[in-house]
Coordinates of C-alpha atoms and ligand atoms in Angstrom, one line a residue:
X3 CA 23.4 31.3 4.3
X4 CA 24.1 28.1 2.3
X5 CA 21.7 27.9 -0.8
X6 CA 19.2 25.4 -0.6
X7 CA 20.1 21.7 -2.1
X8 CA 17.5 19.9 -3.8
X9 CA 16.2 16.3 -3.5
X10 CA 14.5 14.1 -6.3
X11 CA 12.6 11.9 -4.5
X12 CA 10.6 8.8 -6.4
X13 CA 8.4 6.1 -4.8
X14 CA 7.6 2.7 -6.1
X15 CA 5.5 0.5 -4.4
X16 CA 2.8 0.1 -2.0
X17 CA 1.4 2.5 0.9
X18 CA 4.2 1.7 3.2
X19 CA 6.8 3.0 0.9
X20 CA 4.5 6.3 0.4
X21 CA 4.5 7.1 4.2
X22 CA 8.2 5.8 4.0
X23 CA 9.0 8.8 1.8
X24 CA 7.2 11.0 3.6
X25 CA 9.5 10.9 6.7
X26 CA 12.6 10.9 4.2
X27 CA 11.9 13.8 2.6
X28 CA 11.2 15.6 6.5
X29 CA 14.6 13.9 8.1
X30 CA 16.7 15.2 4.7
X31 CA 14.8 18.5 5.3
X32 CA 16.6 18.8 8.5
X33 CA 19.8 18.6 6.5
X34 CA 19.1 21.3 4.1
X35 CA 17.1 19.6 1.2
X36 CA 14.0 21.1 -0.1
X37 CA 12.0 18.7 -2.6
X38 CA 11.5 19.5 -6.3
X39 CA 9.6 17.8 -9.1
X40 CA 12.7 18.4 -11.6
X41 CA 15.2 15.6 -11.6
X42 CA 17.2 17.4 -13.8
X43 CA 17.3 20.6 -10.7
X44 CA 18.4 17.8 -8.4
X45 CA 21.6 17.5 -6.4
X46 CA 20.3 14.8 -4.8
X47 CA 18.2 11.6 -6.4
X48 CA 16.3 9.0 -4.3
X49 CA 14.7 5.9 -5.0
X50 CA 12.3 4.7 -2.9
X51 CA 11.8 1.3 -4.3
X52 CA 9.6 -2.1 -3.8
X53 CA 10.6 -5.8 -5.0
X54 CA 7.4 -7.7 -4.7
X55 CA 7.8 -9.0 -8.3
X56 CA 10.3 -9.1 -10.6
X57 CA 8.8 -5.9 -12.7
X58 CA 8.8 -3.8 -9.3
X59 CA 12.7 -4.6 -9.3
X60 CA 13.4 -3.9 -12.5
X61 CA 11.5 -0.9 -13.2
X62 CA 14.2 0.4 -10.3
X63 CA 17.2 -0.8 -12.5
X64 CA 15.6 1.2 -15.6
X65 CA 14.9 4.2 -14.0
X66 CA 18.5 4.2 -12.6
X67 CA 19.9 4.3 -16.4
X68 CA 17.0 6.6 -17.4
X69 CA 18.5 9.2 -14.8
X70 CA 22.3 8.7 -15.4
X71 CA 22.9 10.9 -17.7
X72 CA 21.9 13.9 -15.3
X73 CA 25.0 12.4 -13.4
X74 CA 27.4 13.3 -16.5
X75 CA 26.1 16.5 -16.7
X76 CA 26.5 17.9 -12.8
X77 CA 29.3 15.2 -11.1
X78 CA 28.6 16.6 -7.9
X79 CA 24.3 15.0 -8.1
X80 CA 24.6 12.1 -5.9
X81 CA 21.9 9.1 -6.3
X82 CA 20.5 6.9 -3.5
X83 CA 18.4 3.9 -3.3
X84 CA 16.5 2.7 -0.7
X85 CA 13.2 0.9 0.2
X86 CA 12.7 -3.0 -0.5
X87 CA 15.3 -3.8 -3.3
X88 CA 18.0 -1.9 -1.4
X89 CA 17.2 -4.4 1.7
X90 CA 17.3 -7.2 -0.9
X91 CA 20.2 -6.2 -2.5
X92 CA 22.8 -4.1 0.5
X93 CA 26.1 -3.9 -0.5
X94 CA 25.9 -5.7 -4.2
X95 CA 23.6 -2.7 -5.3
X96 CA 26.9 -0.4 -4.9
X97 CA 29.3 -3.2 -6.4
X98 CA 26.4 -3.5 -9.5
X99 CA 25.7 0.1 -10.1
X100 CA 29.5 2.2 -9.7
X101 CA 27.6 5.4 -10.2
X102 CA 25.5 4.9 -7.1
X103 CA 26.1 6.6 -3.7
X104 CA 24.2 5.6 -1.2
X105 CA 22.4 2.2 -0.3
X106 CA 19.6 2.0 3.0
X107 CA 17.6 -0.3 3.6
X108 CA 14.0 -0.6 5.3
X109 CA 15.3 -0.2 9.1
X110 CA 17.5 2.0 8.5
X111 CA 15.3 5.3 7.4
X112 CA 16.5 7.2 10.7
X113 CA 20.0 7.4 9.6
X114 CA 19.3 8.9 6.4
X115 CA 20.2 12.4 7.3
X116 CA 23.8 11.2 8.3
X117 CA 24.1 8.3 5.1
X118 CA 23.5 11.3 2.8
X119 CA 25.9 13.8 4.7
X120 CA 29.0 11.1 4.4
X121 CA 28.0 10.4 0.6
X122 CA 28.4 14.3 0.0
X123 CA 32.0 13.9 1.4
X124 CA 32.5 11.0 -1.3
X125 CA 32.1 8.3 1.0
X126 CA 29.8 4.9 -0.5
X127 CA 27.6 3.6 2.5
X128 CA 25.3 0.6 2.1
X129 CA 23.0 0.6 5.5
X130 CA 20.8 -2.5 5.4
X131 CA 20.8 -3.8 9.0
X132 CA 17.8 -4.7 10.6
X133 CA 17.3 -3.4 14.2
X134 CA 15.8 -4.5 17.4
X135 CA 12.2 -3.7 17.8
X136 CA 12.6 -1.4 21.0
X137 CA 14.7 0.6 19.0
X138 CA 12.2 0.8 15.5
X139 CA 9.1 1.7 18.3
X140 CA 10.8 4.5 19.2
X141 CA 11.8 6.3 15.7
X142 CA 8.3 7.4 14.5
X143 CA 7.5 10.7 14.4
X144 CA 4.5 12.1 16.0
X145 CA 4.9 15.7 15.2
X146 CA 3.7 16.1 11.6
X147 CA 1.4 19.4 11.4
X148 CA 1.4 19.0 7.4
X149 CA -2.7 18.6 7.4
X150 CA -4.6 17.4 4.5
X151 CA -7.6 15.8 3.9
X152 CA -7.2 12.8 4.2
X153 CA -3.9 10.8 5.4
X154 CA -1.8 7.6 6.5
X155 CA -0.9 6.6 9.6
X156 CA 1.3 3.5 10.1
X157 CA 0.2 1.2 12.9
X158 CA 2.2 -1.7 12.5
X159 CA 5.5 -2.8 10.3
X160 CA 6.7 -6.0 8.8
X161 CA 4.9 -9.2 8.0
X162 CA 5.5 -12.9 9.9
X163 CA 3.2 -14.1 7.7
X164 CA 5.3 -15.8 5.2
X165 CA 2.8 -16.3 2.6
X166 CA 5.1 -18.7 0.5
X167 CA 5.3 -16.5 -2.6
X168 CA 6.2 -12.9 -0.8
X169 CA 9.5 -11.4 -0.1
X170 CA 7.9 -9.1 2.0
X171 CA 8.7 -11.0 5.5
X172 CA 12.1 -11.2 4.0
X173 CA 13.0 -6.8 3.1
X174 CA 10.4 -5.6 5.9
X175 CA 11.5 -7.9 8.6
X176 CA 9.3 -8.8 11.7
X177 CA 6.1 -7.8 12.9
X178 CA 6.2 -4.7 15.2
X179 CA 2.9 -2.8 16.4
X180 CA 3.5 0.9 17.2
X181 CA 2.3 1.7 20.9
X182 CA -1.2 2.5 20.2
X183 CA -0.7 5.9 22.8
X184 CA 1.6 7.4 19.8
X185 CA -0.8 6.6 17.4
X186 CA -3.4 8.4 19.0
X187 CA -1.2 11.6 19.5
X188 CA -0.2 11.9 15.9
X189 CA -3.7 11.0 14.7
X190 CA -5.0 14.1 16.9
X191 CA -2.5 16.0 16.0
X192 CA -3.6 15.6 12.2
X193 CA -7.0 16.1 13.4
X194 CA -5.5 19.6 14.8
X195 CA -4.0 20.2 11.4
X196 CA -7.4 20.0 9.8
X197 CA -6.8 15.7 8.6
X198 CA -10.6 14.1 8.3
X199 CA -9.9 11.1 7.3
X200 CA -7.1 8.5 8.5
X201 CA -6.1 4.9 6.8
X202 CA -4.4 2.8 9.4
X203 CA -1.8 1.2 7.3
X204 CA 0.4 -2.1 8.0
X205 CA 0.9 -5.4 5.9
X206 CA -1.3 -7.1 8.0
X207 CA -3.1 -4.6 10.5
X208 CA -5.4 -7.4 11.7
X209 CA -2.8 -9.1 13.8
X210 CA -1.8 -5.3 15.3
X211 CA -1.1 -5.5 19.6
X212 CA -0.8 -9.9 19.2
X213 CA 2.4 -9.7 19.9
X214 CA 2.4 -7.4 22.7
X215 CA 0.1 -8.0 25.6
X216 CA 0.2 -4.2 26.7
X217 CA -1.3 -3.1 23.7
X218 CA -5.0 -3.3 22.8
X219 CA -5.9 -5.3 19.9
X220 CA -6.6 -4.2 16.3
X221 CA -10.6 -3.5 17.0
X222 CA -9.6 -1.7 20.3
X223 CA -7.5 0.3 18.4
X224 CA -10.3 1.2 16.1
X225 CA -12.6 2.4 18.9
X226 CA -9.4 4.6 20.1
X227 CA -9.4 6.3 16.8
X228 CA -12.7 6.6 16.6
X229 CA -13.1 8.5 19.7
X230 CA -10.9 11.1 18.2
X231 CA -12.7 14.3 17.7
X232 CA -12.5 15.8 14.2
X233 CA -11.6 12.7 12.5
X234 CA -14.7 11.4 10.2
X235 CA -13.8 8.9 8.3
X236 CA -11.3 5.9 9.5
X237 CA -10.1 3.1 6.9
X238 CA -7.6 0.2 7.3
X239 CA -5.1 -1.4 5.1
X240 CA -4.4 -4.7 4.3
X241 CA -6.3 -7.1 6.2
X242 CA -5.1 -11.0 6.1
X243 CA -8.8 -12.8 5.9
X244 CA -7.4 -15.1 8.5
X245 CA -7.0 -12.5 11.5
X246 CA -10.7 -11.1 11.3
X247 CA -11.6 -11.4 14.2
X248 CA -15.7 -11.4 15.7
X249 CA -14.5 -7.7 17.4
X250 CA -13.1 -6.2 14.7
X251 CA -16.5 -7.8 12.6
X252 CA -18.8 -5.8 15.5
X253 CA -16.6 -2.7 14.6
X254 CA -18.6 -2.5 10.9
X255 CA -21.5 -2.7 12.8
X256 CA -21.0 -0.1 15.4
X257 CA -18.0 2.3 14.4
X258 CA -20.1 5.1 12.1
X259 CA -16.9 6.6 11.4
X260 CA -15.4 3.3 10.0
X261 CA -15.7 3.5 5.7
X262 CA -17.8 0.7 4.5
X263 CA -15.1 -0.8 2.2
X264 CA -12.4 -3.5 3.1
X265 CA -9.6 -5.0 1.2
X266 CA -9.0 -8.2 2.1
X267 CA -7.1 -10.1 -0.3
X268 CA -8.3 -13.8 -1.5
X269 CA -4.8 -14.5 -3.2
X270 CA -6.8 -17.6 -4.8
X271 CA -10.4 -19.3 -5.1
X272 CA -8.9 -22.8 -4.9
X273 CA -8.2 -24.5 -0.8
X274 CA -5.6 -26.2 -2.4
X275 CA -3.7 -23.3 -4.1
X276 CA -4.3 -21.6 -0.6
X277 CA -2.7 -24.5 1.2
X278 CA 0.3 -24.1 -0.9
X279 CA 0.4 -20.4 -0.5
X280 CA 0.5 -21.0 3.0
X281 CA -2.5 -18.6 3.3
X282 CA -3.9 -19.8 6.4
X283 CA -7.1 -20.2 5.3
X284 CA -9.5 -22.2 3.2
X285 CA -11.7 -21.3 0.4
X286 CA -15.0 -21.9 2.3
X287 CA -13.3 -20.1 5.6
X288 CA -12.9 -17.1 3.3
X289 CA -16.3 -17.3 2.1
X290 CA -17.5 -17.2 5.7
X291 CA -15.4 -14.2 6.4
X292 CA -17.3 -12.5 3.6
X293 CA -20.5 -13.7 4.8
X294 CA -20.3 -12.2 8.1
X295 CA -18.6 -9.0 7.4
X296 CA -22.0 -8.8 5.1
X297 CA -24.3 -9.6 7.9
X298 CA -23.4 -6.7 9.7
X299 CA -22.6 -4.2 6.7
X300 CA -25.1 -5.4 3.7
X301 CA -23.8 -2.4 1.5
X302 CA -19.9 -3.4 2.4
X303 CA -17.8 -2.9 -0.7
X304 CA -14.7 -5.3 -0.8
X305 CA -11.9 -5.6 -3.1
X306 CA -9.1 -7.9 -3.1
X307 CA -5.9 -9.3 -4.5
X308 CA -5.6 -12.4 -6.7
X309 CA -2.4 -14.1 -7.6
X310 CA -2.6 -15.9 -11.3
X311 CA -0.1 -18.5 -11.9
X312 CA 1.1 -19.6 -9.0
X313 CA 3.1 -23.0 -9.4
X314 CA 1.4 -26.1 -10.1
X315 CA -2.3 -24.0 -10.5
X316 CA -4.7 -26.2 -13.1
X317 CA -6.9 -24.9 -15.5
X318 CA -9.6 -26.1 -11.9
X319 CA -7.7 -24.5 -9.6
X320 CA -8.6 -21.2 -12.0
X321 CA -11.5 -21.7 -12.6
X322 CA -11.8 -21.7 -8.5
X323 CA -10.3 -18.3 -9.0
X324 CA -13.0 -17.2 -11.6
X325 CA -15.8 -18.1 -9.7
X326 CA -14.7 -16.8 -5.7
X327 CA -14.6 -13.8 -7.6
X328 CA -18.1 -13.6 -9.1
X329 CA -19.2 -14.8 -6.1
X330 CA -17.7 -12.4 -3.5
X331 CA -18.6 -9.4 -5.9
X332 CA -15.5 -7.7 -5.2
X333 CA -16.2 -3.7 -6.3
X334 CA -12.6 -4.2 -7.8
X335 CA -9.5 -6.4 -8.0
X336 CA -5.7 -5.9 -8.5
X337 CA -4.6 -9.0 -9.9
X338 CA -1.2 -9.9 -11.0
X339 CA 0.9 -12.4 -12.6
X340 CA 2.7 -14.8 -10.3
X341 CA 6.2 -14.2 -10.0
X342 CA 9.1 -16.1 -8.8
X343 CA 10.8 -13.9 -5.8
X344 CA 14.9 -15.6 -4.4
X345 CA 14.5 -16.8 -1.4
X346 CA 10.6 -17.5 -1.1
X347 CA 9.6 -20.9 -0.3
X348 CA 7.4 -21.2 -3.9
X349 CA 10.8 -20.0 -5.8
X350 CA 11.1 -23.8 -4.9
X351 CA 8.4 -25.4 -6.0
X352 CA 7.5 -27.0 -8.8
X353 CA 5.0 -26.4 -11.8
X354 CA 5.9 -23.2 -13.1
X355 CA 3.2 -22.6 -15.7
X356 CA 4.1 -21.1 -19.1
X357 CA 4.0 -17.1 -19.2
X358 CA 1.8 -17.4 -22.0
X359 CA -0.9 -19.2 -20.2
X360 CA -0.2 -17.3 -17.5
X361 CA -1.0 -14.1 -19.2
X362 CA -4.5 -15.9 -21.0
X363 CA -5.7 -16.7 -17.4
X364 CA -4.9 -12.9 -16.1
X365 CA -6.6 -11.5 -19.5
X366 CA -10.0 -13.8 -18.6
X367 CA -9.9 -12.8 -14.5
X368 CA -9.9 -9.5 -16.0
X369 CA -12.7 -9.8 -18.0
X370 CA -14.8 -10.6 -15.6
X371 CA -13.9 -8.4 -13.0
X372 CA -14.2 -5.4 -15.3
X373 CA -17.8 -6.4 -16.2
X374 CA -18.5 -7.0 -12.3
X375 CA -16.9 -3.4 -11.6
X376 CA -18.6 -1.4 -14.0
X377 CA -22.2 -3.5 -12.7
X378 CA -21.0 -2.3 -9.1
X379 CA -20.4 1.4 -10.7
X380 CA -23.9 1.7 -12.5
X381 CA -25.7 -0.1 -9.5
X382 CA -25.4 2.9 -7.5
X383 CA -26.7 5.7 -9.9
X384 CA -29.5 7.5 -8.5
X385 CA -28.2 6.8 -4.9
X386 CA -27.0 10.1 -2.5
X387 CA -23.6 9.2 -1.6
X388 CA -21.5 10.8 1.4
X389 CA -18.2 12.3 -0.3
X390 CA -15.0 13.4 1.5
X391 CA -13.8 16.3 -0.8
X392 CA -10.0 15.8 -1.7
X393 CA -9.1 18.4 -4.0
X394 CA -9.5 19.3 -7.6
X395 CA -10.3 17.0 -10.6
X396 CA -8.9 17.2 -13.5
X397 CA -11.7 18.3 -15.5
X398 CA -12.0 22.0 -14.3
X399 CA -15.0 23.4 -11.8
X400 CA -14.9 19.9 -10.8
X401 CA -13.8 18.1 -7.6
X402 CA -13.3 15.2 -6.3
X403 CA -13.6 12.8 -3.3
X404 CA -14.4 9.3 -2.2
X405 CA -17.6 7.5 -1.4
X406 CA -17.5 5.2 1.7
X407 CA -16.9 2.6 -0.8
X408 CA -13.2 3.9 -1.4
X409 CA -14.6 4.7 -5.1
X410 CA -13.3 8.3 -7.0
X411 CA -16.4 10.4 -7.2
X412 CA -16.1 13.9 -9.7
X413 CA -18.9 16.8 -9.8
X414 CA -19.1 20.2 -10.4
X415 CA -18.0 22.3 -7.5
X416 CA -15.6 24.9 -6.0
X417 CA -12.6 24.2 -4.7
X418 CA -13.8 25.2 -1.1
X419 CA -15.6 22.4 -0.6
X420 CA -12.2 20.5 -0.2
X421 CA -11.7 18.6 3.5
X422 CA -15.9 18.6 3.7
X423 CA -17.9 16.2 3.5
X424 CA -20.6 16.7 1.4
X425 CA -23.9 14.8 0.0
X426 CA -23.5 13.6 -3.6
X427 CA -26.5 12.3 -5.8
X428 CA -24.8 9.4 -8.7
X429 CA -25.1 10.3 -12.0
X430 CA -23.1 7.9 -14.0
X431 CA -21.1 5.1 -12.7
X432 CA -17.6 4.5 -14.8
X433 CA -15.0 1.6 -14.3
X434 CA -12.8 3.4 -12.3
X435 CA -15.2 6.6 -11.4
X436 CA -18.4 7.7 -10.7
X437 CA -20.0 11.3 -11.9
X438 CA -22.1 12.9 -9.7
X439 CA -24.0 15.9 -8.9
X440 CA -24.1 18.2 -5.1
X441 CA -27.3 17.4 -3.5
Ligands
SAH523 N1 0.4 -7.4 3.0 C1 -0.5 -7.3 2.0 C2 0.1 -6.9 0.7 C3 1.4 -7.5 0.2 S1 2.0 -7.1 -1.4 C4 -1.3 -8.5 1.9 O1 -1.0 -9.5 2.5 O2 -2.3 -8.5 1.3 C5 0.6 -6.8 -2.4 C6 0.1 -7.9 -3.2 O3 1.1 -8.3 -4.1 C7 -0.2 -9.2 -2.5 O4 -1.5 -9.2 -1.9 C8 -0.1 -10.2 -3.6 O5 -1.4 -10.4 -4.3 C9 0.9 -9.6 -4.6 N2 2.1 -10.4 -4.6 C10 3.0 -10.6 -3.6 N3 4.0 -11.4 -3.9 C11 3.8 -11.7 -5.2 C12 4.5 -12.5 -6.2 N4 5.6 -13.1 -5.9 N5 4.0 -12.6 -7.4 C13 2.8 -12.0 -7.8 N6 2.1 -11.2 -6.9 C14 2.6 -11.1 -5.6
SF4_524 FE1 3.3 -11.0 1.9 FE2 1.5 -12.6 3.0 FE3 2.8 -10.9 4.5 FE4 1.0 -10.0 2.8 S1 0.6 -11.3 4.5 S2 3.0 -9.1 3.1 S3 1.2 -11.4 1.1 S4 3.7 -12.6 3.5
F3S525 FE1 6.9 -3.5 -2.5 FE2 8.2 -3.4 -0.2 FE3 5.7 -2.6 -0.4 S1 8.3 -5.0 -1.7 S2 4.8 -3.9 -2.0 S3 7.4 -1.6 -1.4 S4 6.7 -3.6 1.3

């Protein structure tokens, strides 16, 4: 029998990359590598990686020279990259980097197994095509029996959005909606496998079935999955606040099993910023979204994603920013520093502001979002909260879970309690955590 060969694997990124890496590590399985934590026990290194701004792609570049010198000490350890910077980058990734291996882009996960197999016999491939969409429907897998509590299923890929400041269109290629049959059969067989919880995952899952009039749409998928026995708790991710919809609004209201927490990114507080982003909506439209998604779910949490920075934004357009903020009373933000991405329509544009103020309009967003999140923490103290249990926390004879409101719950419990769901009374509200006791 040939001794097992073993595979570093490293994701940067969002969601989609995490699921991505999931079905790399099971195709390379199929070829004989088991997964290990050590890089240094690796004969094989893999870089999962993102390029949404210029720190993503960097950190990839680092990481590379942080790992090389395992390379000097076993020749034979081969290195891969793959994920959004290898679609960026193809071939020039193997011309830049001549201890590199093997190059695949977003498309191209399926061919991993035999990419790796002709980089063992010394030969350099770069796979970055994209593929036709027939083709991509057909190269999920449905037949993962790894349980857990709570997981992610992909329902859609790609983005034809073009949000003028997002390379994401550009290294994930076109919208494509799985057929919502084969989401169903994986999702039950999770369910099988023990899986509570599901997050429906795509980079915009709101516009899921519009291109394909034998598919249902995004709140017809939700009823699907809700009808699934054993699943308890349904989420979604990311929603574009121009695609909700009226049905997928009525789903908050009449789904039980949907999670009371949505992340719909505002990019921006100001219409014109918006405009410029190419967003699609305005700042009142947003506020309207908000507003209904409220009337039917008082308690909703929401959270968001707010560019700072963006060309030509005045110290007006900010404080638009500043105050869509306060006023949505988002339970938490990421927010990031605009960042010029080749290719983008806004790598164009003019009024690049100066990093430094920049980073003083990203330090007061923070401020005030921090102050508005640990409000939203302490506000629900004394309340009983639903919990999923996911596993142990860090403190020990503690778990943890999440609240319907996606927030990181620990109490005193035993481990046993992990995949239930379980009545939690709120005992201190942290920024990033609650505390809690079992009711
Ligand atoms: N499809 C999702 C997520 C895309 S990437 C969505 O539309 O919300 C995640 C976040 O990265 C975006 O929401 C945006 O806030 C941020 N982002 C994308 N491109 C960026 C850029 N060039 N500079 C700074 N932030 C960016
Ligand atoms: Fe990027 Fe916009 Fe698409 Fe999100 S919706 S992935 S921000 S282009
Ligand atoms: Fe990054 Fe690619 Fe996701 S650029 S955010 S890993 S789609």
């Amino acid at each position: 029998m040939e001794s097992p060969k073993f595979l570093y694997l490293q994701t940067f990124g969002c969601q989609m990359n995490v699921s991505d890496s999931e079905k790399i590590a099971s195709l390379l399985a199929g070829v004989g590598y088991e997964l290990t934590e050590e890089s240094a026990a690796a004969d094989l290194i893999i870089l999962n990686t993102c390029t949404v701004r210029a720190k993503a792609e960097e950190r990839v570049y680092r990481q590379l020279e942080n790992l090389r010198p395992l390379k000097r000490k076993k020749p034979a350890l081969l290195f891969g990259v793959g994920g959004c910077v290898a679609q960026q980058e193809g071939e020039r990734l193997l011309e830049k980097i001549p201890y590199l291996d093997l190059v695949f882009g977003t498309h191209n996960l399926h061919r991993i197994p035999q990419i790796v197999l002709a980089a063992e016999e010394g030969r350099r491939l770069a796979e970055v095509d994209f593929i036709d969409n027939e083709t991509r429907m057909g190269l999920f897998p449905v037949d993962d029996r790894s349980g857990g509590v709570t997981r992610f299923v992909t329902v859609m890929q790609g983005c034809d959005n073009y949000c003028s400041y997002c390379i994401v269109p550009y290294v994930r290629g076109r919208e494509i909606s799985r057929r919502s049959a084969d989401i169903v059969a994986e999702i039950r067989l999770m369910a099988a496998n023990g899986v509570k919880e599901v997050t429906l995952l795509g980079q915009n899952v709101n516009s899921y079935g519009l291109n394909d009039p034998g598919q249902p749409d995004f709140a017809g998928l939700l009823r699907m999955v809700a009808a699934i026995d054993g699943i308890e708790r349904i989420r979604f991710t990311t929603s574009h606040p121009k695609d909700i919809t009226r049905p997928l609004i009525d789903c908050f209201a009449e789904l039980p099993k949907l999670c009371a927490h949505i992340h719909l990114p505002a990019q921006a507080g100001s219409s014109a910023v918006l405009a410029r982003m190419n967003r699609g909506y305005t700042r009142p439209e947003y506020m309207e979204k908000v507003a209904d998604l409220r009337s039917v779910r008082p308690d909703i949490a929401i959270t968001s994603d707010i560019i700072v920075g963006f060309p030509g934004e005045t110290e007006e357009d900010f404080t638009e920013t500043l105050s869509l903020v306060e006023e949505t009373g988002y339970s938490d933000i990421f927010s990031f520093l605009y960042s010029q991405r080749p290719g983008t329509a806004a790598a164009d544009f003019d009024g690049d502001l100066p990093y430094d103020m920049k980073v003083e309009r990203l330090d007061r967003l923070m401020a005030i979002q921090k102050k508005i999140t640990r409000r939203y923490s302490e506000a629900l103290v004394g309340t009983v909260q639903e919990v999923l249990v996911e596993g142990a926390s860090k403190r020990t004879g503690q778990v943890f879970g999440r609240t319907t409101y996606n927030r990181i719950v620990n109490f005193d419990g035993d481990i046993s309690l992990v995949g239930r769901l379980v009545d939690v009374e709120i005992i201190e509200g942290y920024q990033n955590s609650q505390l809690g006791r079992l009711v």
